[in-house]
PDB file of C-alpha atoms in Angstrom:
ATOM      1  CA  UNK A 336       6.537  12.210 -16.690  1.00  0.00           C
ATOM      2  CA  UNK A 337       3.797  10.356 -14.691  1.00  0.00           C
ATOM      3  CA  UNK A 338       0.904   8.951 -16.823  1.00  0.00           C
ATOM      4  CA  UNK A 339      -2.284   8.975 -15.295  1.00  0.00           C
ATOM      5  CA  UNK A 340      -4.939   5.903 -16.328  1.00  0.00           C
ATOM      6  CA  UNK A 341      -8.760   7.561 -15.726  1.00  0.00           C
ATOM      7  CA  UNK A 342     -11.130   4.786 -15.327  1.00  0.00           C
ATOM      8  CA  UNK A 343     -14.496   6.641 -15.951  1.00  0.00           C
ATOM      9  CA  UNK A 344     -17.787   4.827 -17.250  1.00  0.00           C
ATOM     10  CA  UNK A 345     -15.791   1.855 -18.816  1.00  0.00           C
ATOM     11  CA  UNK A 346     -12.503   0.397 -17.303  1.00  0.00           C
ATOM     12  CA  UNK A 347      -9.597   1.379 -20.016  1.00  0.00           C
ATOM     13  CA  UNK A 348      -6.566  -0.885 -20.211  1.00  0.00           C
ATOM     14  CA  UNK A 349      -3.981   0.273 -18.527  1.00  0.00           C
ATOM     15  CA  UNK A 350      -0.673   0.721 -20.314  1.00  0.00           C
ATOM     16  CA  UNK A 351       2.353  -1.071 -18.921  1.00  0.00           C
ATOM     17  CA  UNK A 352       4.220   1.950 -17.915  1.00  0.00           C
ATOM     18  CA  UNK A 353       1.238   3.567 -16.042  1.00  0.00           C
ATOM     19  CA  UNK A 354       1.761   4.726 -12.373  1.00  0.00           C
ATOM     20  CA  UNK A 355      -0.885   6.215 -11.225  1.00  0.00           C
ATOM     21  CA  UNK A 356      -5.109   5.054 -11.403  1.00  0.00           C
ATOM     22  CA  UNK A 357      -8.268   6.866 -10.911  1.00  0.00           C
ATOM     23  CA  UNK A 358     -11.820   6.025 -11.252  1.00  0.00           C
ATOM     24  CA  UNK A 359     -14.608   3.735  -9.515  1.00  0.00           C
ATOM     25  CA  UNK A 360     -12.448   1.425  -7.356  1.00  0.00           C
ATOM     26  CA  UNK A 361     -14.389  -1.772  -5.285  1.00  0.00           C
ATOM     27  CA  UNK A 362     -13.110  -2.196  -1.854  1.00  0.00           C
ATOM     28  CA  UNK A 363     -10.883  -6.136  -2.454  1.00  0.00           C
ATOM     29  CA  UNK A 364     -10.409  -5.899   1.815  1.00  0.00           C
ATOM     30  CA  UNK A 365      -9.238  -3.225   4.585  1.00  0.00           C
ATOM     31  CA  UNK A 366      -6.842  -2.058   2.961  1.00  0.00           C
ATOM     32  CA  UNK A 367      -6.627  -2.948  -1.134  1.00  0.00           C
ATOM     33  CA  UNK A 368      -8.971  -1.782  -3.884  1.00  0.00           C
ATOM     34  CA  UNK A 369      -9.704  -3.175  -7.143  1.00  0.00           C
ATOM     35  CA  UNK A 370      -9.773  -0.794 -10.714  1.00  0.00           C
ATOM     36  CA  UNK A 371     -11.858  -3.281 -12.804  1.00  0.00           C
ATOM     37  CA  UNK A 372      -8.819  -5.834 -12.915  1.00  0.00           C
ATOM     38  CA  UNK A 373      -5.743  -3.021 -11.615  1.00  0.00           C
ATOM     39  CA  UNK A 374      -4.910  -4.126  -7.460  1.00  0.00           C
ATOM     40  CA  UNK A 375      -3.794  -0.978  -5.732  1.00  0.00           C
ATOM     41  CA  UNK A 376      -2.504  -1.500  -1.595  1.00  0.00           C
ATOM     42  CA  UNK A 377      -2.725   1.611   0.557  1.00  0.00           C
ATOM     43  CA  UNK A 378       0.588   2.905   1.535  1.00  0.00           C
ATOM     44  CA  UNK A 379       1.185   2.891   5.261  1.00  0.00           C
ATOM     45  CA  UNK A 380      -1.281   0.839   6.694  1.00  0.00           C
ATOM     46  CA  UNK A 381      -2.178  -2.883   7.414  1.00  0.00           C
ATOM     47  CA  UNK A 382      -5.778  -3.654   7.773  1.00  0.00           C
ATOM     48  CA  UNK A 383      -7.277  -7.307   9.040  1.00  0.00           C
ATOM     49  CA  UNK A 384      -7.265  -9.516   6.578  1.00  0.00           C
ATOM     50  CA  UNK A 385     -10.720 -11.000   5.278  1.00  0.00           C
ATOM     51  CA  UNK A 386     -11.525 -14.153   7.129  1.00  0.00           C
ATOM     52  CA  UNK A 387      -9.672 -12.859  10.011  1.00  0.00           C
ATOM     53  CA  UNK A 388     -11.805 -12.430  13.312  1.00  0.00           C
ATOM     54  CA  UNK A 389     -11.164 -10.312  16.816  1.00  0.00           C
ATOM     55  CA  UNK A 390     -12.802 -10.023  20.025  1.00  0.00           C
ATOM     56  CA  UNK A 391     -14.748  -7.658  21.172  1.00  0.00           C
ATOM     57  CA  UNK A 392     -16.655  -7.338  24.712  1.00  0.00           C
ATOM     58  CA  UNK A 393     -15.918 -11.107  24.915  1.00  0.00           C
ATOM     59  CA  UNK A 394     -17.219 -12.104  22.011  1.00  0.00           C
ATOM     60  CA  UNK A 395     -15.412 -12.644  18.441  1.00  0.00           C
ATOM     61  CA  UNK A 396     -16.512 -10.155  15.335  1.00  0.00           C
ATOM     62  CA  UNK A 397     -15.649 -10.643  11.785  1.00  0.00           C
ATOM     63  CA  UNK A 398     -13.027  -7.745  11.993  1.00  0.00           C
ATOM     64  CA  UNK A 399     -11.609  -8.216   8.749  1.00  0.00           C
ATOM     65  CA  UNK A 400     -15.046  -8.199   6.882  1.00  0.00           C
ATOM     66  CA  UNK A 401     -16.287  -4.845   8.980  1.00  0.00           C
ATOM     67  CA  UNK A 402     -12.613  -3.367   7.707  1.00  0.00           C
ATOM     68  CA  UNK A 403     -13.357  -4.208   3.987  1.00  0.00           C
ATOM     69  CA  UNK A 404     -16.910  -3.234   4.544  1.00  0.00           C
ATOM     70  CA  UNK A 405     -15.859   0.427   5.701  1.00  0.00           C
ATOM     71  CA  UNK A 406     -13.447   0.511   2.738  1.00  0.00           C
ATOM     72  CA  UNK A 407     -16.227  -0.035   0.577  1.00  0.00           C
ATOM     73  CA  UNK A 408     -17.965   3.054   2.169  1.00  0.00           C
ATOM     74  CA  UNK A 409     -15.797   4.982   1.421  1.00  0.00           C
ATOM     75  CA  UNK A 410     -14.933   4.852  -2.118  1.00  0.00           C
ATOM     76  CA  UNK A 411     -18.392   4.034  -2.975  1.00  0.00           C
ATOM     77  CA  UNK A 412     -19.850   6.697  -5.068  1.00  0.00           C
ATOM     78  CA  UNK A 413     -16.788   8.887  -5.105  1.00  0.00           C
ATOM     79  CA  UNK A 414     -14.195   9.321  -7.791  1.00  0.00           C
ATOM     80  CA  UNK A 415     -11.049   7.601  -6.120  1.00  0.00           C
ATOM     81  CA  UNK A 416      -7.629   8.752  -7.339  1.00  0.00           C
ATOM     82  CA  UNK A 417      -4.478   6.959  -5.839  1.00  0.00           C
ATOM     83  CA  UNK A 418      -0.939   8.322  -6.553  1.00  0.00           C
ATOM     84  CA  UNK A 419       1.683   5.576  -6.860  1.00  0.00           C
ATOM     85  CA  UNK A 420       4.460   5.428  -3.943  1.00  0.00           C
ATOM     86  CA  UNK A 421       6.132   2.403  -5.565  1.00  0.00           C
ATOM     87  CA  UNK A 422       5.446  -1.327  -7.080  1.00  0.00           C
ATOM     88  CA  UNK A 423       5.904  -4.698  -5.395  1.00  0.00           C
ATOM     89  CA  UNK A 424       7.859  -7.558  -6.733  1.00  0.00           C
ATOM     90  CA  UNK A 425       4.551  -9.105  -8.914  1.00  0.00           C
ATOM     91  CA  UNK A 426       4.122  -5.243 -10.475  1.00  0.00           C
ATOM     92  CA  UNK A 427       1.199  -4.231  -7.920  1.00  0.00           C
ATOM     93  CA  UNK A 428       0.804  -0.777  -7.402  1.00  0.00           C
ATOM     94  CA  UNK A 429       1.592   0.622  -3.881  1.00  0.00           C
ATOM     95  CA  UNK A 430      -0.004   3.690  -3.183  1.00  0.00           C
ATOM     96  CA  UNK A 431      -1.476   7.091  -1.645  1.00  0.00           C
ATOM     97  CA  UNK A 432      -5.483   7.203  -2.369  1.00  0.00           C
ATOM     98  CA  UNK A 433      -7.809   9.413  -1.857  1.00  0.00           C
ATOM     99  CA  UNK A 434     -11.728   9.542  -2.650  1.00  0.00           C
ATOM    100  CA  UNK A 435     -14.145  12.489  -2.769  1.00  0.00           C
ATOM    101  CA  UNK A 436     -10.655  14.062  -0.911  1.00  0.00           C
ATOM    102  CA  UNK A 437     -10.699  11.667   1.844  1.00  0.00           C
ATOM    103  CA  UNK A 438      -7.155  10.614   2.878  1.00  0.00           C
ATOM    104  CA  UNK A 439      -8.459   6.389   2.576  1.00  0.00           C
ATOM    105  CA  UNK A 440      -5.410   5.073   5.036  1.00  0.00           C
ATOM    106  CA  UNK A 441      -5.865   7.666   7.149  1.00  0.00           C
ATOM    107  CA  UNK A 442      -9.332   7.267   7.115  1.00  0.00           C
ATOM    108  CA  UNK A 443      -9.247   3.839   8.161  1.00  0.00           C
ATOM    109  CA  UNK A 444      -6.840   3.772  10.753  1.00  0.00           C
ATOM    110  CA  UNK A 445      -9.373   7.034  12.509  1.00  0.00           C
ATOM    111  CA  UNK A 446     -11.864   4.419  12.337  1.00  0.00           C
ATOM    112  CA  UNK A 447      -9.666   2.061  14.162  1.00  0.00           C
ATOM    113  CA  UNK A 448     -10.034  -0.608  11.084  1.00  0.00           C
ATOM    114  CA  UNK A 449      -5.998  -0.652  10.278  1.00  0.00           C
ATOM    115  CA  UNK A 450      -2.699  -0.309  12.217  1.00  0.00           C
ATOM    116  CA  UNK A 451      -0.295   2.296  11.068  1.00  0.00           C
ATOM    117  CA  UNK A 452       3.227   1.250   9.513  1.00  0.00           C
ATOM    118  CA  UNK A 453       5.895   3.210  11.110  1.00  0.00           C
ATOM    119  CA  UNK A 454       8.725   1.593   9.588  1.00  0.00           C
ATOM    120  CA  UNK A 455       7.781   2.644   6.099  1.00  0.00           C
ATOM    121  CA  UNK A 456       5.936   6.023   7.166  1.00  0.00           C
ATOM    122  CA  UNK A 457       4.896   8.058  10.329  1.00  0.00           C
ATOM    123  CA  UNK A 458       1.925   9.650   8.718  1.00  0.00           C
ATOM    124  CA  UNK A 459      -0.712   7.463  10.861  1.00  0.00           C
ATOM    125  CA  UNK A 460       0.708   7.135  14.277  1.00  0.00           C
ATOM    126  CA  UNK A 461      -0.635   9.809  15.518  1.00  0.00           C
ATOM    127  CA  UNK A 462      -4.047   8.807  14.081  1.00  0.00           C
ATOM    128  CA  UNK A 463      -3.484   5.131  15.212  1.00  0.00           C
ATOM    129  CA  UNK A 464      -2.841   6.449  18.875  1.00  0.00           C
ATOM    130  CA  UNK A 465      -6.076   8.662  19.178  1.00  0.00           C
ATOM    131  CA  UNK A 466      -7.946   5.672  17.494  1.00  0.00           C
ATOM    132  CA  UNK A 467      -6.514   3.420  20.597  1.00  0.00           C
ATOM    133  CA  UNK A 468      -6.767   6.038  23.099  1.00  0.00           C
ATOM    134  CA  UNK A 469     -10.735   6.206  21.910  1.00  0.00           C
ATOM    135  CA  UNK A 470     -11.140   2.157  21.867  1.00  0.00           C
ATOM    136  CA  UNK A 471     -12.174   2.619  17.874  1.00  0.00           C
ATOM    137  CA  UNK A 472     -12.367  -0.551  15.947  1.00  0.00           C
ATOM    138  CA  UNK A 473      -9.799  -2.924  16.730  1.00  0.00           C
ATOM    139  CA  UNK A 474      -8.661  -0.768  19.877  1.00  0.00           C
ATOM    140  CA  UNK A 475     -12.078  -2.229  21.506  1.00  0.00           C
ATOM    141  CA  UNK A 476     -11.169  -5.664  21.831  1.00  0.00           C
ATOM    142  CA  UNK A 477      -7.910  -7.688  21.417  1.00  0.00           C
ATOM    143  CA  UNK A 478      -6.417  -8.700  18.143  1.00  0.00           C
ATOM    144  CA  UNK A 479      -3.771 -10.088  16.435  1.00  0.00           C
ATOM    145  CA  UNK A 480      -1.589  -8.275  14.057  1.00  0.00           C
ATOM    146  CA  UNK A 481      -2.767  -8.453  10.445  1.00  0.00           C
ATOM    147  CA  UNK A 482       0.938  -9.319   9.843  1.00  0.00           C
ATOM    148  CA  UNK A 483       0.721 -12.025  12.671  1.00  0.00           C
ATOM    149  CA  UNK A 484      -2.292 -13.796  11.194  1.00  0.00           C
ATOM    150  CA  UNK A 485      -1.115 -14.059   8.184  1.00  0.00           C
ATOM    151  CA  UNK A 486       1.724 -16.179   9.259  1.00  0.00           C
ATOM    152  CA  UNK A 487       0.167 -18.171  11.367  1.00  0.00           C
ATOM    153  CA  UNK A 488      -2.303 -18.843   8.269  1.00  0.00           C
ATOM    154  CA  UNK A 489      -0.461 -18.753   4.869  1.00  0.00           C
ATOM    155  CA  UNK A 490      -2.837 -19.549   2.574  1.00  0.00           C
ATOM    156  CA  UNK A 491      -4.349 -16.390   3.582  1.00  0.00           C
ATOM    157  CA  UNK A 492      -1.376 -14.438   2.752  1.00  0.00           C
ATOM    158  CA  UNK A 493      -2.260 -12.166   0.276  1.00  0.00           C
ATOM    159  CA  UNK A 494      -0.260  -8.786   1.624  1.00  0.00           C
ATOM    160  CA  UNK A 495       2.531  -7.552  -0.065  1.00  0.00           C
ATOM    161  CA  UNK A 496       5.090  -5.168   1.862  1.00  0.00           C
ATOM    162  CA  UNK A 497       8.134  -3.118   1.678  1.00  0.00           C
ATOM    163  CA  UNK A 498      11.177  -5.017   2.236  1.00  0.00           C
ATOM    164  CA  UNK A 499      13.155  -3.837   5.123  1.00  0.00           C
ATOM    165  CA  UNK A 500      15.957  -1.795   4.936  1.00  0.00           C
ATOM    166  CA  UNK A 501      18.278  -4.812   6.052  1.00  0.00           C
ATOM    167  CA  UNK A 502      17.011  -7.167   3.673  1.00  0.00           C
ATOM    168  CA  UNK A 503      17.388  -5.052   0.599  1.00  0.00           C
ATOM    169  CA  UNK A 504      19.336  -5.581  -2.054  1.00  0.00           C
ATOM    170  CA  UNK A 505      22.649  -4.055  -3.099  1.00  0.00           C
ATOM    171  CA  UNK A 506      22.108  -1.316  -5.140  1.00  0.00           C
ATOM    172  CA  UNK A 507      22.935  -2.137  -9.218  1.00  0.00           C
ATOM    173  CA  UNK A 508      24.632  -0.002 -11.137  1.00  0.00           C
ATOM    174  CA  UNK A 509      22.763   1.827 -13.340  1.00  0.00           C
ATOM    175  CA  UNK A 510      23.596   2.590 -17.599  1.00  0.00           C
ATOM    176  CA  UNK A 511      25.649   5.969 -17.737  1.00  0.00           C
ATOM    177  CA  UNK A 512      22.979   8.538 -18.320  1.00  0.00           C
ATOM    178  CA  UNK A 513      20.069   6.149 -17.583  1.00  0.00           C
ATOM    179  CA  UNK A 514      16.620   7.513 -17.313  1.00  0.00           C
ATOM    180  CA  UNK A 515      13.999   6.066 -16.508  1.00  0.00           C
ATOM    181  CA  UNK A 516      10.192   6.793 -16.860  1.00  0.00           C
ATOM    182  CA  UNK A 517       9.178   5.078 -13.823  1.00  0.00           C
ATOM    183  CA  UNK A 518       9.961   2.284 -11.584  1.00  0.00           C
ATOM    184  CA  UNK A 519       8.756  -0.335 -13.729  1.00  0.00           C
ATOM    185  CA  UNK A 520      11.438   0.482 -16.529  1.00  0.00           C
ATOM    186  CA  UNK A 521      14.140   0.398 -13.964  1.00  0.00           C
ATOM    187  CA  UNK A 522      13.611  -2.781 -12.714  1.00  0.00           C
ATOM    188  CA  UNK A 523      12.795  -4.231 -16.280  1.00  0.00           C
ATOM    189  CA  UNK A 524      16.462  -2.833 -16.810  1.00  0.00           C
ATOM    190  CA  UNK A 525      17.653  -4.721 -13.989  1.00  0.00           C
ATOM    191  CA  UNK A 526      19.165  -1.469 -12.073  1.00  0.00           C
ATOM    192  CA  UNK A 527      16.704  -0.371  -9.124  1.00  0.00           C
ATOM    193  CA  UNK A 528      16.567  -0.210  -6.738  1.00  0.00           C
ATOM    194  CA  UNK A 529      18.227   3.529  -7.387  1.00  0.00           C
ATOM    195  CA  UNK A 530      19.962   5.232  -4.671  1.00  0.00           C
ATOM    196  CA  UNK A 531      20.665   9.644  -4.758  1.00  0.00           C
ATOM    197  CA  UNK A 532      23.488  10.538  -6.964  1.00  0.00           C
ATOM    198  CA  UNK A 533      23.427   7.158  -9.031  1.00  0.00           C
ATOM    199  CA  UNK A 534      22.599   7.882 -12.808  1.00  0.00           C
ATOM    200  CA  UNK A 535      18.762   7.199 -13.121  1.00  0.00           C
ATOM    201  CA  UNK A 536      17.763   8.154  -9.639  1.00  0.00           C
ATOM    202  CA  UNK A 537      15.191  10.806  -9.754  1.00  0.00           C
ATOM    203  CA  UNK A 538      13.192  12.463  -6.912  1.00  0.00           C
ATOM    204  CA  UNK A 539      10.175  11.883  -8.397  1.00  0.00           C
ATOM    205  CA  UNK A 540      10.578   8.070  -8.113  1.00  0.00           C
ATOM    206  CA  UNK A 541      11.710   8.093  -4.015  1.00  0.00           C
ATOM    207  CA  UNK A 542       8.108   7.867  -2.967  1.00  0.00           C
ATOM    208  CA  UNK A 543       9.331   8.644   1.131  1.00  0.00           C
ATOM    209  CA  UNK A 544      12.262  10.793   0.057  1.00  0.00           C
ATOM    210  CA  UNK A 545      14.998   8.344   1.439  1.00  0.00           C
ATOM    211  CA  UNK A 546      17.153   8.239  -1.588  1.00  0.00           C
ATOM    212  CA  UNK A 547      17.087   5.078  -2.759  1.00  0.00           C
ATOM    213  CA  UNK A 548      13.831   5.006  -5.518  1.00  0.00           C
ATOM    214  CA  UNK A 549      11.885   1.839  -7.218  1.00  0.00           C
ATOM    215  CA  UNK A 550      12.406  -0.176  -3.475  1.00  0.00           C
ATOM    216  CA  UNK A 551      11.737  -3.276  -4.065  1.00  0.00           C
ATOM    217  CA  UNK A 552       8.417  -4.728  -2.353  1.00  0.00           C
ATOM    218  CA  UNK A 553       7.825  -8.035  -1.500  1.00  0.00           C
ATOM    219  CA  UNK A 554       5.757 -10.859  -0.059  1.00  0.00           C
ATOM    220  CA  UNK A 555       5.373 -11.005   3.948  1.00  0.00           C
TER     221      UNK A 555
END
């Protein structure tokens, strides 16, 4: 059973099993938000990252800051509730989130401020392809992939990603009649990530119904 970690006047600890966070979130950039100490990443999207600039009408704009800055608009205020898709390799929680019932990926790719992910969903293209068809945000100018940047500037590097499918690991096998509360215990057990029909998979843990749960994440 999920465990859900409300983060009301005071920040609460959050116990080491928990999957998904709600509460007063702060805006870290485009596209990650802060719980008072608990780093969330929207699912589906990359944003600019902060010091990262684009051009516009021929001259450069701090893209990455106007990206956090519209973030922070958004959850400002609102009670912001994000429902955990799956963890990266350092335990960061990867995730849908929504605030006052705004859809916050999909609200930043509308406003042009983040590119849509179609290799780990195809929720946003549609979105990201109206946003560029309107010349919103990035579509304006010329920029450079947020993924692009941050090679091209490591110590920037700060994104965290689903591995592709090619790169992933060979499926362990799990205990006979494993279960597992959440991702986090299966890799602590050393047997995600879980594919359907292997003992320990559950349904509830294949965030984009794929069958294989608990995917590992991991730094781009």
């Amino acid at each position: 059973m999920k465990h859900v970690i409300a983060l009301t006047l005071l920040v609460l600890p959050v116990p080491a099993l928990a999957q998904d966070v709600s509460g007063s979130a702060r805006a870290a950039d485009g596209d990650s938000l802060d719980f008072g100490g608990i780093a969330v990443r929207l699912y589906g999207i990359d944003a600019p990252e902060l010091a990262q600039g684009c051009e516009r009408g021929g001259a450069n704009w701090a893209c990455g800051k106007e990206a956090a800055a519209k973030l922070t608009s958004l959850v400002s205020g609102r009670q912001t509730s994000c429902e955990q898709r799956d963890i990266d390799t350092h335990g960061r929680t990867v995730a849908d989130c929504r605030a006052g019932g705004t859809d916050l990926a999909g609200a930043m790719v509308d406003a042009g401020l983040a590119v849509a992910l179609p290799d780990f969903t195809d929720r946003y293209v549609a979105q990201e392809a109206r946003a560029r068809s309107s010349k919103l945000g990035l579509w304006a100018g010329t920029f450079q992939m947020p993924a692009d940047f941050r090679a091209a500037h490591p110590r920037s590097d700060r994104r965290y990603v689903r591995t592709p499918r090619a790169e992933r690991p060979a499926p362990r096998p799990a205990p006979s009649a494993a279960y597992f509360r959440n991702c986090r215990e299966a890799w602590a057990a050393g047997a995600a990530p879980l594919h359907r029909g292997q003992a320990g998979y559950r349904a509830e843990m294949d965030g984009d119904g794929d069958g294989i749960a608990c995917e590992p994440y991991r730094r781009r």
